[in-house]
Amino acid sequence: MAKTAPHWSAALAKALPRDTVSTAPTTLAAHAGDSWFASHLPEAVVFADCAATVAATLRFASAKGIPVTARGAGKGYVGGCVPACGGIVVSTERLNRIVEIHKADGVAVVQPGVITGQLQEAVRKLGLFYPPDPASLKDNFLGGNVSTNAGGPRCLKYGVTRNYVLGLQVALADGSLVRVGGRTHKNKTGFDLVGIFAGSEGMLGIITEITLKLIAHPPTRSAISAVFNSPRQAAKAVQSLILSGIGVAALEVADSFTLAAARARLGDSVVPKGKAHLLSEIDGTETAVADAIETAEAIVAEHGATHITSAHGDAGCEKLWSLRREFSASLKATGLTKLNEDITVPRSRLVDMFTFGATLQKKHGIAVACFGHAGDGNIHTNIMADFTQPGVKKTTDIMLDELFDQVLAWGGTISGEHGIGIAKKKWWPRAASPELRTLHATVKNALDPQGILNPGKFLG
Ligand SMILES: Cc1cc2nc3c(=O)[nH]c(=O)nc-3n(C[C@H](O)[C@H](O)[C@H](O)COP(=O)(O)OP(=O)(O)OC[C@H]3O[C@@H](n4cnc5c(N)ncnc54)[C@H](O)[C@@H]3O)c2cc1C
């Protein structure tokens, strides 16, 4: 049954430019969820067309105490943009302009609704590079990336999104607009307020403009794909590759369940035989990359790789990466529900992590598939469950508890890149000390005293 528009929607529409507010049921439904399982209808959606519209929305909402949730492309994995308490969703999809690319300054200024891949293509044409590469980069927005401090395979060498954010314009809860940081590659003027907003999951302000650092695009790249008889061998090869000093840009590992799922979907000829797969990329000048690939081949062979393939240049590397990019879809194609946890462990615990995944699987009789950014210790640990079976929900809850407890006991973290949102709210008190939670609450109260920004998430 269609919900009636909230009593304040006409006043909101009057306070904002024409055609920016919608209460149409289909629009509300399209802004209720993200790529995780939670969903909650907003009462109105504002399609912001400029920073002033975002600011005016927040002024209106703070005067009336209405919750406001910022939304990028809705590709998040933790329910971050789900309007858990209803109210207004601010969509940034119309804020999709690349404002400036300045080659000499190594800077891009973008609106938050620009798709990450589009910026990468635009700067590439000028010989420039914006490295952060979440697997969702063809769809997700830069505003979402900044707000979740997104990572990706290349973050091993180049760092996460935060490392490229020089400055932000942010609409605060009271509707004021503030600029933090700037456009220089170094800046130590006052506190690091860019760092407070980056990764804040829409709970401290709404980002209306982003100034990003660009670097020179590496002249060339090569990649190496290796197959091992065990994840243990692959994990050991990861350590050796990193410690060799050849400057690997990415190091991705997949376990046997993931490879079996890929074989079932893509065929045996596409997925080499073996129980663990390692993909590594190296970029730089022609000679440096050629030397490094030779060293990398020797290292993986030393660690028992049974099958090694190398590729040079964009086309060849992309062919090797195409298998890695299929892992997530292959796991989904098993028909099981994929509970994707982006835990991160200290790198010395990689072998332990794979062993622990296997132990969990054996103990509870539910498959655990591990793949991901092994170089950073950021292993996507996927509990593959059949929720049509009785008791499975209870078992997976226990498995998640055991997984997070173990990761924390090793000094790891419950999220390396997706964030906490609603999905990991339950484990926030275990992952953060009482003092750290109080500090978060203090920052939140200072910037959003009424608690209107993205309520219902891990800060309550
Ligand atoms: C197939 C797939 C692969 C993925 N791979 C990766 C990966 O490799 N690495 C990785 O890190 N993540 C990955 N993700 C998760 C997701 O894509 C990232 O979290 C991404 O940054 C979300 O961007 P978005 O634009 O979709 O944001 P949304 O999902 O819309 O929002 C995410 C959070 O940011 C807030 N937000 C959005 N815009 C703003 C704004 N302008 N101001 C303030 N807050 C805002 C929202 O309130 C929410 O809390 C993947 C997701 C999918 C579906």
Coordinates of C-alpha atoms and ligand atoms in Angstrom, one line a residue:
M1 CA 0.0 0.0 0.0
A2 CA 1.4 3.4 -0.9
K3 CA 2.5 5.5 2.0
T4 CA 1.1 9.0 2.3
A5 CA 3.7 11.8 1.9
P6 CA 5.0 13.1 5.2
H7 CA 3.4 16.3 6.5
W8 CA 6.6 18.2 5.9
S9 CA 7.2 17.3 2.3
A10 CA 5.4 20.2 0.7
A11 CA 7.4 22.6 2.9
L12 CA 10.7 20.8 1.9
A13 CA 9.8 21.1 -1.8
K14 CA 9.1 24.8 -1.3
A15 CA 12.5 25.3 0.4
L16 CA 14.4 23.7 -2.4
P17 CA 14.8 24.2 -6.2
R18 CA 12.0 22.7 -8.4
D19 CA 12.0 19.0 -9.2
T20 CA 14.5 18.1 -6.5
V21 CA 12.1 16.4 -4.0
S22 CA 10.3 13.2 -4.7
T23 CA 7.9 11.2 -2.5
A24 CA 6.9 8.8 -5.3
P25 CA 6.7 5.2 -3.9
T26 CA 8.9 3.8 -6.7
T27 CA 11.6 6.5 -5.9
L28 CA 11.4 5.8 -2.2
A29 CA 11.7 2.0 -2.9
A30 CA 14.7 2.6 -5.1
H31 CA 16.5 4.4 -2.3
A32 CA 15.7 2.0 0.6
G33 CA 18.6 -0.4 0.3
D34 CA 22.2 -1.0 -0.9
S35 CA 24.2 -4.1 -1.8
W36 CA 23.7 -5.7 1.7
F37 CA 20.5 -7.2 3.1
A38 CA 19.0 -4.3 5.0
S39 CA 16.3 -2.1 3.6
H40 CA 14.1 0.7 5.0
L41 CA 12.0 3.2 3.1
P42 CA 12.8 6.9 3.3
E43 CA 9.9 9.4 3.5
A44 CA 11.4 11.7 0.8
V45 CA 14.3 11.7 -1.6
V46 CA 16.1 15.0 -2.4
F47 CA 18.0 14.8 -5.8
A48 CA 20.5 17.5 -4.9
D49 CA 21.8 19.6 -7.9
C50 CA 24.3 21.7 -6.0
A51 CA 26.0 22.1 -2.6
A52 CA 23.5 24.8 -1.7
T53 CA 20.6 22.3 -2.1
V54 CA 22.3 19.9 0.2
A55 CA 22.9 22.7 2.7
A56 CA 19.3 23.9 2.5
T57 CA 18.0 20.3 3.0
L58 CA 20.1 20.0 6.2
R59 CA 18.9 23.4 7.4
F60 CA 15.3 22.3 6.9
A61 CA 15.9 18.9 8.5
S62 CA 17.8 20.2 11.5
A63 CA 15.0 22.8 12.2
K64 CA 12.5 19.9 12.3
G65 CA 14.6 17.1 13.6
I66 CA 14.2 14.9 10.5
P67 CA 16.8 12.2 9.8
V68 CA 19.0 12.7 6.7
T69 CA 20.9 9.9 5.0
A70 CA 23.4 10.6 2.2
R71 CA 23.4 8.2 -0.7
G72 CA 26.0 7.6 -3.4
A73 CA 25.4 4.7 -5.9
G74 CA 24.1 2.4 -3.2
K75 CA 26.9 -0.2 -3.8
G76 CA 27.9 -0.3 -0.1
Y77 CA 28.2 -3.7 1.6
V78 CA 27.1 -2.7 5.1
G79 CA 23.7 -1.0 4.8
G80 CA 25.5 2.4 5.2
C81 CA 23.1 4.4 3.0
V82 CA 20.0 2.6 4.2
P83 CA 17.7 5.3 5.8
A84 CA 17.3 3.1 8.9
C85 CA 15.1 5.8 10.7
G86 CA 13.3 7.0 7.6
G87 CA 13.3 10.7 6.9
I88 CA 15.2 12.2 3.9
V89 CA 17.6 10.5 1.6
V90 CA 20.0 13.0 -0.1
S91 CA 20.9 11.4 -3.5
T92 CA 24.1 12.7 -5.0
E93 CA 23.5 11.2 -8.4
R94 CA 22.9 14.6 -10.0
L95 CA 26.1 15.9 -8.5
N96 CA 28.1 14.2 -11.2
R97 CA 30.4 16.8 -12.7
I98 CA 34.2 16.6 -12.9
V99 CA 34.8 20.3 -12.1
E100 CA 38.5 20.4 -12.9
I101 CA 41.5 18.3 -13.8
H102 CA 44.8 20.2 -13.3
K103 CA 47.7 18.3 -14.7
A104 CA 50.5 20.6 -13.4
D105 CA 49.0 20.6 -9.9
G106 CA 48.2 16.9 -9.9
V107 CA 44.7 17.7 -8.7
A108 CA 41.1 16.8 -9.7
V109 CA 38.1 18.6 -8.3
V110 CA 34.9 16.5 -8.5
Q111 CA 31.3 16.5 -7.3
P112 CA 30.5 13.5 -5.1
G113 CA 28.3 11.7 -7.7
V114 CA 31.1 11.2 -10.2
I115 CA 31.7 7.5 -10.9
T116 CA 35.2 6.4 -9.9
G117 CA 35.9 4.6 -13.1
Q118 CA 34.9 7.7 -15.1
L119 CA 37.4 9.9 -13.3
Q120 CA 40.1 7.3 -13.8
E121 CA 39.4 7.2 -17.6
A122 CA 39.4 11.0 -17.8
V123 CA 42.7 11.5 -16.0
R124 CA 44.3 8.6 -17.9
K125 CA 43.8 10.5 -21.1
L126 CA 46.1 13.2 -19.7
G127 CA 48.7 10.6 -18.5
L128 CA 47.5 10.9 -14.9
F129 CA 46.5 8.2 -12.4
Y130 CA 43.9 8.1 -9.7
P131 CA 44.9 4.7 -8.1
P132 CA 42.1 3.6 -5.7
D133 CA 40.3 0.7 -7.3
P134 CA 37.4 -0.8 -5.4
A135 CA 36.0 -3.7 -7.5
S136 CA 32.8 -1.6 -7.8
L137 CA 34.5 1.3 -9.5
K138 CA 32.5 1.1 -12.7
D139 CA 29.3 1.9 -10.7
N140 CA 30.1 3.5 -7.3
F141 CA 30.5 7.2 -6.7
L142 CA 33.6 9.0 -5.4
G143 CA 31.5 10.5 -2.6
G144 CA 30.7 6.9 -1.4
N145 CA 34.4 5.9 -1.8
V146 CA 35.5 8.9 0.4
S147 CA 32.8 8.3 3.0
T148 CA 33.7 4.6 3.3
N149 CA 37.4 5.2 2.7
A150 CA 37.2 2.5 0.1
G151 CA 40.1 0.2 -0.7
G152 CA 40.9 -2.2 -3.5
P153 CA 43.7 -4.4 -4.9
R154 CA 46.1 -1.5 -5.8
C155 CA 45.9 -0.1 -2.3
L156 CA 48.8 -2.4 -1.4
K157 CA 51.2 -0.1 -3.3
Y158 CA 49.2 3.1 -3.6
G159 CA 47.1 3.4 -0.4
V160 CA 43.4 3.8 0.2
T161 CA 41.0 6.5 -0.9
R162 CA 41.9 8.8 2.1
N163 CA 45.5 9.0 0.9
Y164 CA 44.2 10.8 -2.3
V165 CA 41.8 13.2 -0.6
L166 CA 43.4 16.7 -0.4
G167 CA 40.3 18.7 0.4
L168 CA 36.5 18.5 0.9
Q169 CA 33.5 20.8 0.9
V170 CA 31.1 19.4 3.5
A171 CA 27.5 20.4 4.4
L172 CA 27.2 20.2 8.1
A173 CA 24.2 19.0 10.1
D174 CA 23.0 22.6 10.7
G175 CA 23.2 23.4 7.0
S176 CA 26.4 25.4 7.0
L177 CA 29.0 24.7 4.2
V178 CA 32.6 24.3 5.2
R179 CA 35.8 23.6 3.3
V180 CA 38.5 21.4 4.9
G181 CA 42.0 20.7 3.6
G182 CA 42.8 22.3 0.3
R183 CA 44.4 21.5 -3.1
T184 CA 48.1 21.2 -2.1
H185 CA 49.7 17.8 -1.8
K186 CA 50.8 18.7 1.7
N187 CA 48.9 20.7 4.3
K188 CA 49.4 21.0 8.0
T189 CA 47.1 23.9 8.8
G190 CA 45.0 23.0 11.8
F191 CA 43.7 19.5 12.6
D192 CA 43.4 16.8 9.9
L193 CA 39.6 17.4 9.4
V194 CA 39.7 15.7 6.0
G195 CA 40.5 12.5 7.9
I196 CA 37.5 13.0 10.2
F197 CA 35.1 13.1 7.3
A198 CA 36.8 10.5 5.1
G199 CA 35.4 7.1 6.3
S200 CA 32.7 8.7 8.4
E201 CA 29.9 6.9 6.6
G202 CA 27.7 9.9 6.2
M203 CA 27.4 10.4 10.0
L204 CA 29.3 13.7 10.4
G205 CA 28.3 15.7 7.3
I206 CA 27.4 15.4 3.6
I207 CA 30.3 15.8 1.2
T208 CA 29.5 18.2 -1.7
E209 CA 32.8 18.5 -3.4
I210 CA 36.1 16.5 -3.3
T211 CA 39.6 17.6 -4.3
L212 CA 41.7 14.6 -5.1
K213 CA 45.4 14.0 -5.6
L214 CA 46.5 12.6 -9.0
I215 CA 49.9 11.1 -9.8
A216 CA 51.7 10.2 -13.0
H217 CA 50.3 7.1 -14.7
P218 CA 53.0 4.3 -14.6
P219 CA 54.3 3.7 -18.1
T220 CA 53.6 0.0 -18.1
R221 CA 52.4 -3.0 -16.1
S222 CA 52.8 -6.7 -16.0
A223 CA 50.9 -9.4 -14.1
I224 CA 51.6 -12.9 -12.9
S225 CA 49.1 -15.6 -12.2
A226 CA 50.2 -18.6 -10.2
V227 CA 48.4 -21.7 -8.9
F228 CA 49.4 -23.7 -5.8
N229 CA 48.4 -26.9 -4.1
S230 CA 47.4 -25.0 -0.9
P231 CA 46.5 -21.5 0.3
R232 CA 49.4 -21.9 2.8
Q233 CA 51.9 -22.0 -0.1
A234 CA 50.2 -19.0 -1.7
A235 CA 50.2 -17.0 1.6
K236 CA 53.9 -17.7 2.0
A237 CA 54.6 -16.5 -1.5
V238 CA 52.7 -13.3 -0.7
Q239 CA 55.2 -12.6 2.2
S240 CA 58.2 -13.3 0.0
L241 CA 56.9 -11.2 -2.9
I242 CA 56.4 -8.2 -0.6
L243 CA 59.7 -8.6 1.3
S244 CA 61.6 -9.0 -2.0
G245 CA 61.3 -5.2 -2.5
I246 CA 60.1 -5.4 -6.1
G247 CA 57.3 -3.1 -5.4
V248 CA 54.2 -5.2 -6.1
A249 CA 51.1 -3.1 -6.8
A250 CA 48.6 -5.8 -6.0
L251 CA 48.6 -9.3 -4.5
E252 CA 45.3 -11.2 -4.6
V253 CA 44.8 -14.7 -3.3
A254 CA 41.8 -17.1 -3.8
D255 CA 41.2 -20.5 -2.0
S256 CA 39.9 -23.8 -3.4
F257 CA 36.2 -23.2 -2.8
T258 CA 36.4 -19.9 -4.7
L259 CA 38.3 -21.6 -7.6
A260 CA 35.8 -24.5 -7.7
A261 CA 32.9 -22.0 -7.9
A262 CA 34.8 -20.2 -10.7
R263 CA 35.4 -23.5 -12.5
A264 CA 31.7 -24.4 -12.3
R265 CA 30.7 -21.0 -13.8
L266 CA 33.5 -20.4 -16.3
G267 CA 34.7 -23.9 -17.2
D268 CA 37.9 -25.8 -16.4
S269 CA 39.9 -24.2 -19.3
V270 CA 39.5 -20.7 -17.8
V271 CA 40.5 -21.7 -14.2
P272 CA 43.9 -23.5 -13.9
K273 CA 43.9 -26.7 -11.8
G274 CA 45.0 -26.2 -8.2
K275 CA 43.8 -25.3 -4.7
A276 CA 44.9 -21.7 -4.4
H277 CA 45.4 -18.9 -6.9
L278 CA 47.7 -15.9 -6.6
L279 CA 47.5 -12.9 -8.9
S280 CA 50.1 -10.2 -8.6
E281 CA 50.6 -7.0 -10.6
I282 CA 53.8 -4.9 -10.9
D283 CA 53.8 -1.4 -12.6
G284 CA 56.5 1.1 -13.4
T285 CA 59.0 1.6 -16.2
E286 CA 59.6 -1.1 -18.9
T287 CA 63.0 -2.2 -17.5
A288 CA 62.0 -2.2 -13.8
V289 CA 58.8 -4.1 -14.6
A290 CA 60.6 -6.7 -16.7
D291 CA 63.2 -7.3 -13.9
A292 CA 60.5 -7.5 -11.2
I293 CA 58.4 -10.0 -13.1
E294 CA 61.4 -12.3 -13.5
T295 CA 62.0 -12.1 -9.8
A296 CA 58.3 -12.7 -9.1
E297 CA 58.3 -15.8 -11.3
A298 CA 61.3 -17.2 -9.4
I299 CA 59.6 -16.5 -6.0
V300 CA 56.3 -18.2 -6.8
A301 CA 58.2 -21.2 -8.3
E302 CA 60.3 -21.5 -5.1
H303 CA 57.0 -21.6 -3.1
G304 CA 55.7 -24.5 -5.2
A305 CA 53.6 -22.9 -7.9
T306 CA 52.4 -25.6 -10.2
H307 CA 51.3 -23.3 -13.0
I308 CA 52.6 -19.8 -13.8
T309 CA 51.3 -17.4 -16.4
S310 CA 52.7 -13.9 -17.0
A311 CA 51.3 -11.1 -19.1
H312 CA 52.6 -7.7 -20.1
G313 CA 50.7 -4.5 -21.0
D314 CA 47.1 -3.5 -20.4
A315 CA 45.4 -6.1 -22.6
G316 CA 47.3 -9.1 -21.2
C317 CA 47.0 -8.0 -17.6
E318 CA 43.3 -7.4 -18.0
K319 CA 42.9 -10.9 -19.3
L320 CA 44.5 -12.3 -16.1
W321 CA 42.5 -9.9 -13.9
S322 CA 39.2 -11.0 -15.6
L323 CA 39.4 -14.3 -13.7
R324 CA 39.9 -12.5 -10.4
R325 CA 36.9 -10.2 -11.2
E326 CA 34.7 -13.2 -11.6
F327 CA 35.2 -14.6 -8.1
S328 CA 32.4 -12.7 -6.4
A329 CA 29.9 -13.5 -9.1
S330 CA 31.0 -17.2 -9.2
L331 CA 30.4 -17.5 -5.5
K332 CA 26.9 -16.0 -5.9
A333 CA 26.2 -18.3 -8.8
T334 CA 26.5 -21.3 -6.4
G335 CA 23.0 -20.4 -5.3
L336 CA 24.2 -20.0 -1.7
T337 CA 23.9 -16.8 0.2
K338 CA 27.3 -15.1 0.5
L339 CA 28.0 -13.4 3.8
N340 CA 31.0 -11.3 2.7
E341 CA 33.1 -10.1 5.6
D342 CA 36.1 -7.9 4.8
I343 CA 38.1 -8.7 7.8
T344 CA 41.8 -7.6 7.9
V345 CA 44.6 -9.4 9.8
P346 CA 48.2 -8.5 10.3
R347 CA 50.0 -9.9 7.3
S348 CA 51.9 -12.4 9.5
R349 CA 48.5 -14.0 10.2
L350 CA 47.6 -14.8 6.6
V351 CA 48.4 -18.5 6.8
D352 CA 46.6 -18.7 10.1
M353 CA 43.6 -16.9 8.5
F354 CA 43.3 -19.5 5.8
T355 CA 43.7 -22.3 8.3
F356 CA 41.0 -20.7 10.5
G357 CA 38.6 -20.4 7.6
A358 CA 39.0 -24.2 6.9
T359 CA 38.6 -24.9 10.7
L360 CA 35.3 -22.9 10.8
Q361 CA 34.0 -24.7 7.8
K362 CA 34.8 -28.2 9.3
K363 CA 33.5 -27.3 12.7
H364 CA 30.1 -26.0 11.5
G365 CA 29.6 -27.8 8.2
I366 CA 29.1 -24.6 6.3
A367 CA 31.5 -23.6 3.5
V368 CA 33.9 -20.7 4.0
A369 CA 35.4 -19.1 0.8
C370 CA 38.4 -16.8 1.2
F371 CA 39.7 -14.5 -1.5
G372 CA 41.0 -11.0 -1.7
H373 CA 43.7 -8.5 -1.0
A374 CA 46.2 -10.7 0.6
G375 CA 49.0 -8.2 0.4
D376 CA 47.1 -6.0 2.9
G377 CA 45.9 -8.9 5.0
N378 CA 42.4 -7.9 3.8
I379 CA 40.8 -11.3 3.1
H380 CA 37.2 -11.4 2.0
T381 CA 35.9 -14.2 4.1
N382 CA 32.6 -15.4 2.7
I383 CA 30.4 -17.7 4.7
M384 CA 28.4 -19.5 2.0
A385 CA 25.1 -20.5 3.6
D386 CA 21.9 -22.1 2.5
F387 CA 19.3 -20.3 4.5
T388 CA 16.5 -22.6 3.4
Q389 CA 18.0 -25.2 5.8
P390 CA 16.8 -25.2 9.4
G391 CA 19.2 -23.8 12.0
V392 CA 21.5 -22.3 9.4
K393 CA 20.9 -18.7 10.5
K394 CA 21.9 -19.6 14.1
T395 CA 25.0 -21.4 12.9
T396 CA 26.2 -18.6 10.7
D397 CA 25.7 -16.1 13.6
I398 CA 28.0 -18.3 15.7
M399 CA 30.5 -18.5 12.9
L400 CA 30.6 -14.8 12.5
D401 CA 31.1 -14.3 16.2
E402 CA 34.0 -16.8 16.1
L403 CA 35.5 -15.2 13.0
F404 CA 35.5 -11.7 14.4
D405 CA 36.6 -12.8 17.9
Q406 CA 39.6 -14.6 16.3
V407 CA 40.5 -11.7 14.0
L408 CA 40.4 -9.2 16.9
A409 CA 42.5 -11.6 19.1
W410 CA 45.1 -11.5 16.4
G411 CA 45.1 -7.7 16.4
G412 CA 43.1 -7.5 13.2
T413 CA 40.0 -5.5 12.3
I414 CA 36.4 -6.4 11.6
S415 CA 36.4 -4.2 8.5
G416 CA 39.3 -3.3 6.2
E417 CA 37.3 -1.3 3.6
H418 CA 33.5 -1.7 3.6
G419 CA 32.8 0.0 7.0
I420 CA 30.6 -0.8 9.9
G421 CA 27.2 0.6 8.9
I422 CA 24.3 -1.7 10.1
A423 CA 26.0 -4.9 9.1
K424 CA 28.7 -4.9 11.7
K425 CA 26.9 -2.8 14.3
K426 CA 26.7 -5.8 16.6
W427 CA 30.5 -6.2 16.7
W428 CA 31.3 -2.5 17.1
P429 CA 31.5 -2.8 20.9
R430 CA 33.9 -5.7 20.6
A431 CA 36.1 -3.9 18.0
A432 CA 36.3 -0.5 19.8
S433 CA 37.2 0.0 23.4
P434 CA 34.8 2.0 25.7
E435 CA 37.1 5.0 25.5
L436 CA 37.2 4.8 21.7
R437 CA 33.4 4.6 21.6
T438 CA 33.2 7.6 23.9
L439 CA 35.6 9.5 21.6
H440 CA 33.4 8.7 18.6
A441 CA 30.3 9.9 20.4
T442 CA 32.1 13.1 21.4
V443 CA 33.0 13.9 17.8
K444 CA 29.5 12.9 16.6
N445 CA 27.8 15.1 19.2
A446 CA 30.0 18.1 18.4
L447 CA 29.2 17.9 14.7
D448 CA 25.6 16.6 14.8
P449 CA 24.2 17.4 18.2
Q450 CA 20.6 16.4 17.2
G451 CA 21.8 13.1 15.7
I452 CA 20.0 13.7 12.4
L453 CA 22.8 12.5 10.1
N454 CA 22.4 8.8 9.2
P455 CA 21.0 7.6 12.5
G456 CA 20.5 3.9 13.3
K457 CA 24.1 2.9 12.3
F458 CA 26.9 1.9 14.6
L459 CA 26.8 5.1 16.6
G460 CA 23.1 4.5 17.4
Ligands
LIG1 C1 30.6 -5.9 -6.5 C2 31.1 -5.0 -5.4 C3 32.4 -4.9 -5.2 C4 33.0 -4.1 -4.2 N1 34.3 -4.0 -4.0 C5 34.8 -3.2 -3.1 C6 36.2 -3.1 -3.0 O1 37.0 -3.7 -3.7 N2 36.7 -2.2 -2.0 C7 35.8 -1.5 -1.2 O2 36.3 -0.7 -0.4 N3 34.5 -1.6 -1.4 C8 34.0 -2.4 -2.3 N4 32.6 -2.5 -2.4 C9 31.7 -1.8 -1.5 C10 31.3 -0.4 -2.0 O3 31.3 -0.4 -3.4 C11 32.1 0.7 -1.5 O4 31.8 0.8 -0.1 C12 31.8 2.1 -2.1 O5 32.7 3.0 -1.6 C13 30.4 2.5 -2.0 O6 30.1 3.7 -2.8 P1 28.7 4.1 -3.1 O7 28.8 5.3 -4.0 O8 27.9 3.0 -3.7 O9 28.2 4.5 -1.7 P2 26.8 4.2 -0.9 O10 26.7 2.7 -0.8 O11 25.7 4.9 -1.6 O12 27.1 4.8 0.5 C14 28.1 4.3 1.3 C15 28.2 5.2 2.6 O13 28.7 6.5 2.3 C16 27.8 7.5 2.7 N5 27.8 8.5 1.6 C17 27.7 8.4 0.3 N6 27.8 9.6 -0.3 C18 28.1 10.5 0.6 C19 28.4 11.9 0.6 N7 28.4 12.6 -0.5 N8 28.6 12.5 1.8 C20 28.6 11.8 3.0 N9 28.3 10.5 3.0 C21 28.1 9.8 1.9 C22 26.4 6.8 2.8 O14 25.6 7.4 3.8 C23 26.9 5.4 3.3 O15 27.1 5.4 4.7 C24 32.1 -3.4 -3.4 C25 30.7 -3.4 -3.6 C26 30.2 -4.2 -4.6 C27 28.7 -4.3 -4.8

